[in-house]
Amino acid sequence: MSKPHWRRAHATDLAAISTIAARIHPDLPERPDVFAEKMQLYPDGCCVLTAGDAIAGYGLAHPWMQYQIPPLDGFLDRLPDAADCLYVHDVAVLPGFRGGVARAYVAQIEQLARSSGIPTLALVSVYATRVLWERLGFHPVAPDAGLRAKLATYGASATYMLRELADQVSEDRR
Ligand SMILES: CC(C)(COP(=O)(O)OP(=O)(O)OC[C@H]1O[C@@H](n2cnc3c(N)ncnc32)[C@H](O)[C@@H]1OP(=O)(O)O)[C@@H](O)C(=O)NCCC(=O)NCCS
């Protein structure tokens, strides 16, 4: 089998994405239509990890505003006119296919942000993934009251994190 690799997600991948999401995030359920909307609004940021004929993971990202968190299982409706970050909504990979693949997805998203003139990557870290995201150059941001309330919908361990791209050496070249 060829090495798993990321490619742009197609509408026909929606069932596989939803199946993986339900398995990996049983406590943070989202409707397939909510994934589909992100794929329609910003296909460049939505990828699947292919392993032979199978889909082993997905990554979803879209332009957004820093310190704003889209509601879990909520529609974006539209992308902001003056986005100042690429927001990584989720990266989820089946256990047997992990190891270097989040780094590879983030490297793609970094290139996308740079080529779009977007200066920052953002995400909400859930579970115990904060150290993982720190390895990929993100840092936690102390939330104000508004941000804290929105973070609470992502669970107790949720942490808002940013990675500024200006003046950073590409993670790929480190
Ligand atoms: C998050 C996920 C996609 C990461 O996939 P992965 O292929 O294991 O990630 P990578 O190997 O690219 O990890 C990136 C870096 O974090 C490190 N890392 C991986 N898991 C880690 C962990 N549990 N704790 C600390 N660091 C970790 C890796 O060693 C790597 O650093 P390095 O390249 O300097 O060695 C995968 O673990 C997953 O699907 N988890 C469940 C869903 C989830 O939690 N998604 C994130 C929601 S915010």
Tab-separated table of C-alpha atoms and ligand atoms in Angstrom:
chain	number	residue	atom	x	y	z
A	1	MET	CA	0.000	0.000	0.000
A	2	SER	CA	1.346	3.457	-0.829
A	3	LYS	CA	2.183	5.778	2.047
A	4	PRO	CA	-0.918	7.571	3.396
A	5	HIS	CA	-1.147	11.075	2.002
A	6	TRP	CA	-3.401	14.107	2.204
A	7	ARG	CA	-5.537	15.149	-0.733
A	8	ARG	CA	-8.389	17.602	-1.103
A	9	ALA	CA	-11.704	16.213	0.190
A	10	HIS	CA	-14.510	15.558	-2.300
A	11	ALA	CA	-18.242	15.521	-1.628
A	12	THR	CA	-18.129	11.740	-1.985
A	13	ASP	CA	-15.785	11.579	1.050
A	14	LEU	CA	-18.460	12.972	3.361
A	15	ALA	CA	-19.681	9.590	4.615
A	16	ALA	CA	-16.134	8.496	5.481
A	17	ILE	CA	-15.428	11.808	7.232
A	18	SER	CA	-18.619	11.506	9.284
A	19	THR	CA	-17.841	7.903	10.231
A	20	ILE	CA	-14.345	8.809	11.424
A	21	ALA	CA	-15.649	11.867	13.302
A	22	ALA	CA	-18.258	9.782	15.119
A	23	ARG	CA	-15.618	7.238	16.099
A	24	ILE	CA	-12.928	9.702	17.206
A	25	HIS	CA	-15.148	12.422	18.693
A	26	PRO	CA	-18.163	10.607	20.210
A	27	ASP	CA	-18.558	13.374	22.822
A	28	LEU	CA	-18.323	16.229	20.298
A	29	PRO	CA	-20.846	15.165	17.636
A	30	GLU	CA	-21.349	17.212	14.475
A	31	ARG	CA	-23.823	16.704	11.661
A	32	PRO	CA	-22.568	15.682	8.199
A	33	ASP	CA	-24.144	18.853	6.750
A	34	VAL	CA	-21.906	20.934	8.998
A	35	PHE	CA	-18.811	19.208	7.541
A	36	ALA	CA	-20.237	19.533	4.033
A	37	GLU	CA	-20.732	23.279	4.410
A	38	LYS	CA	-17.043	23.760	5.272
A	39	MET	CA	-16.063	21.694	2.222
A	40	GLN	CA	-18.285	23.870	0.030
A	41	LEU	CA	-17.164	27.196	1.518
A	42	TYR	CA	-13.450	26.448	1.568
A	43	PRO	CA	-12.429	23.324	-0.339
A	44	ASP	CA	-8.741	24.298	-0.254
A	45	GLY	CA	-8.643	23.746	3.520
A	46	CYS	CA	-10.547	20.456	3.617
A	47	CYS	CA	-8.487	17.302	3.114
A	48	VAL	CA	-8.692	13.586	3.652
A	49	LEU	CA	-5.858	11.208	4.456
A	50	THR	CA	-5.958	8.417	1.917
A	51	ALA	CA	-4.451	5.011	2.607
A	52	GLY	CA	-4.847	2.879	-0.496
A	53	ASP	CA	-8.562	2.932	-1.276
A	54	ALA	CA	-9.514	3.842	2.276
A	55	ILE	CA	-9.950	7.183	4.010
A	56	ALA	CA	-8.022	7.136	7.290
A	57	GLY	CA	-8.491	10.706	8.492
A	58	TYR	CA	-9.557	14.216	7.682
A	59	GLY	CA	-8.508	17.804	8.309
A	60	LEU	CA	-10.848	20.765	8.024
A	61	ALA	CA	-9.763	24.414	8.081
A	62	HIS	CA	-11.252	27.691	6.892
A	63	PRO	CA	-10.575	31.441	7.059
A	64	TRP	CA	-11.887	33.035	10.235
A	65	MET	CA	-11.331	35.834	12.742
A	66	GLN	CA	-8.850	35.498	15.618
A	67	TYR	CA	-10.389	35.054	19.082
A	68	GLN	CA	-13.662	33.949	17.476
A	69	ILE	CA	-14.692	30.321	17.774
A	70	PRO	CA	-17.314	28.883	15.439
A	71	PRO	CA	-19.946	27.014	17.451
A	72	LEU	CA	-19.500	23.264	17.526
A	73	ASP	CA	-21.956	21.562	15.147
A	74	GLY	CA	-22.948	25.010	13.842
A	75	PHE	CA	-23.022	26.400	10.310
A	76	LEU	CA	-20.591	29.161	9.355
A	77	ASP	CA	-23.118	30.622	6.846
A	78	ARG	CA	-20.335	32.577	5.135
A	79	LEU	CA	-16.630	33.253	5.460
A	80	PRO	CA	-15.540	36.630	6.847
A	81	ASP	CA	-14.561	39.292	4.310
A	82	ALA	CA	-11.414	40.242	6.217
A	83	ALA	CA	-10.247	36.925	7.689
A	84	ASP	CA	-7.116	37.235	9.817
A	85	CYS	CA	-6.537	33.540	10.530
A	86	LEU	CA	-6.972	30.090	9.057
A	87	TYR	CA	-8.919	28.240	11.705
A	88	VAL	CA	-8.173	24.508	11.940
A	89	HIS	CA	-11.570	23.131	12.881
A	90	ASP	CA	-10.376	19.566	13.364
A	91	VAL	CA	-7.783	17.007	12.405
A	92	ALA	CA	-8.737	13.400	13.165
A	93	VAL	CA	-6.902	10.279	12.051
A	94	LEU	CA	-7.634	6.634	12.777
A	95	PRO	CA	-5.158	5.235	15.338
A	96	GLY	CA	-3.267	2.924	12.985
A	97	PHE	CA	-2.413	5.760	10.606
A	98	ARG	CA	-1.007	8.345	13.027
A	99	GLY	CA	2.564	9.532	13.163
A	100	GLY	CA	3.625	12.637	11.266
A	101	VAL	CA	0.316	13.168	9.517
A	102	ALA	CA	-0.925	16.102	11.633
A	103	ARG	CA	2.409	17.802	10.966
A	104	ALA	CA	1.970	17.208	7.229
A	105	TYR	CA	-1.582	18.613	7.243
A	106	VAL	CA	-0.548	21.702	9.215
A	107	ALA	CA	2.349	22.267	6.783
A	108	GLN	CA	-0.192	22.333	3.923
A	109	ILE	CA	-2.437	24.725	5.824
A	110	GLU	CA	0.534	26.929	6.606
A	111	GLN	CA	1.395	27.158	2.905
A	112	LEU	CA	-2.234	27.905	2.088
A	113	ALA	CA	-2.342	30.717	4.661
A	114	ARG	CA	0.919	32.199	3.431
A	115	SER	CA	-0.174	32.126	-0.206
A	116	SER	CA	-3.503	33.740	0.778
A	117	GLY	CA	-1.836	36.503	2.816
A	118	ILE	CA	-3.386	35.207	6.043
A	119	PRO	CA	-0.945	35.819	8.935
A	120	THR	CA	-2.046	33.352	11.619
A	121	LEU	CA	-3.291	29.820	12.228
A	122	ALA	CA	-5.811	29.220	15.025
A	123	LEU	CA	-7.477	26.221	16.637
A	124	VAL	CA	-9.167	24.876	19.726
A	125	SER	CA	-7.137	22.094	21.296
A	126	VAL	CA	-9.293	19.395	22.876
A	127	TYR	CA	-8.513	16.347	24.998
A	128	ALA	CA	-4.800	16.302	25.858
A	129	THR	CA	-3.549	17.632	22.512
A	130	ARG	CA	-2.128	20.942	23.738
A	131	VAL	CA	1.485	19.652	23.792
A	132	LEU	CA	1.042	18.166	20.328
A	133	TRP	CA	-0.058	21.543	18.946
A	134	GLU	CA	2.808	23.257	20.759
A	135	ARG	CA	5.158	20.904	18.881
A	136	LEU	CA	3.599	22.298	15.707
A	137	GLY	CA	4.267	25.906	16.697
A	138	PHE	CA	0.974	26.907	18.325
A	139	HIS	CA	0.785	28.646	21.700
A	140	PRO	CA	-2.133	28.871	24.123
A	141	VAL	CA	-3.961	32.173	24.445
A	142	ALA	CA	-5.497	33.276	27.744
A	143	PRO	CA	-9.225	33.572	27.028
A	144	ASP	CA	-11.358	36.544	28.006
A	145	ALA	CA	-14.845	35.874	29.402
A	146	GLY	CA	-16.483	35.685	25.960
A	147	LEU	CA	-13.905	33.282	24.578
A	148	ARG	CA	-14.047	31.181	27.764
A	149	ALA	CA	-17.808	30.702	27.416
A	150	LYS	CA	-17.446	29.538	23.816
A	151	LEU	CA	-14.542	27.241	24.698
A	152	ALA	CA	-16.697	25.538	27.318
A	153	THR	CA	-18.835	24.043	24.537
A	154	TYR	CA	-15.735	22.097	23.423
A	155	GLY	CA	-15.218	20.435	26.817
A	156	ALA	CA	-13.268	21.197	29.975
A	157	SER	CA	-9.775	20.813	28.469
A	158	ALA	CA	-10.431	23.076	25.475
A	159	THR	CA	-7.651	25.616	24.883
A	160	TYR	CA	-7.627	28.339	22.231
A	161	MET	CA	-4.257	28.406	20.447
A	162	LEU	CA	-2.626	30.591	17.811
A	163	ARG	CA	0.405	30.297	15.601
A	164	GLU	CA	1.686	33.501	14.013
A	165	LEU	CA	3.312	32.893	10.645
A	166	ALA	CA	5.091	36.215	10.111
A	167	ASP	CA	8.845	35.872	10.471
A	168	GLN	CA	8.517	32.181	11.338
A	169	VAL	CA	10.723	29.705	9.568
A	170	SER	CA	8.497	27.134	7.909
A	171	GLU	CA	7.958	24.093	10.107
A	172	ASP	CA	8.916	22.044	7.037
A	173	ARG	CA	12.381	23.511	6.933
A	174	ARG	CA	13.211	23.136	10.628
B	1	LIG	C1	-4.318	14.776	16.517
B	1	LIG	C2	-3.861	13.688	15.559
B	1	LIG	C3	-4.464	13.939	14.194
B	1	LIG	C4	-2.325	13.765	15.499
B	1	LIG	O1	-1.869	12.890	14.476
B	1	LIG	P1	-0.352	12.409	14.447
B	1	LIG	O2	-0.048	11.908	13.089
B	1	LIG	O3	-0.129	11.499	15.597
B	1	LIG	O4	0.431	13.762	14.726
B	1	LIG	P2	1.957	14.062	14.406
B	1	LIG	O5	2.779	12.809	14.566
B	1	LIG	O6	2.067	14.791	13.131
B	1	LIG	O7	2.261	14.985	15.640
B	1	LIG	C5	2.806	16.272	15.586
B	1	LIG	C6	3.827	16.400	16.675
B	1	LIG	O8	3.208	16.183	17.946
B	1	LIG	C7	3.836	15.101	18.619
B	1	LIG	N1	2.783	14.332	19.288
B	1	LIG	C8	1.950	13.430	18.765
B	1	LIG	N2	1.103	12.971	19.700
B	1	LIG	C9	1.447	13.606	20.844
B	1	LIG	C10	0.946	13.567	22.169
B	1	LIG	N3	-0.067	12.755	22.517
B	1	LIG	N4	1.504	14.367	23.099
B	1	LIG	C11	2.543	15.167	22.766
B	1	LIG	N5	3.054	15.264	21.524
B	1	LIG	C12	2.499	14.486	20.584
B	1	LIG	C13	4.521	14.295	17.548
B	1	LIG	O9	5.650	13.603	18.062
B	1	LIG	C14	4.913	15.368	16.554
B	1	LIG	O10	6.070	16.034	16.953
B	1	LIG	P3	7.462	15.814	16.156
B	1	LIG	O11	7.116	15.874	14.695
B	1	LIG	O12	8.298	16.956	16.597
B	1	LIG	O13	7.926	14.465	16.582
B	1	LIG	C15	-4.267	12.292	16.083
B	1	LIG	O14	-3.623	12.050	17.317
B	1	LIG	C16	-5.768	12.157	16.282
B	1	LIG	O15	-6.514	11.923	15.335
B	1	LIG	N6	-6.245	12.317	17.531
B	1	LIG	C17	-7.671	12.238	17.859
B	1	LIG	C18	-8.406	13.477	17.362
B	1	LIG	C19	-7.881	14.742	17.976
B	1	LIG	O16	-7.605	14.817	19.172
B	1	LIG	N7	-7.767	15.758	17.112
B	1	LIG	C20	-7.305	17.078	17.534
B	1	LIG	C21	-8.446	17.895	17.940
B	1	LIG	S1	-7.890	19.497	18.515
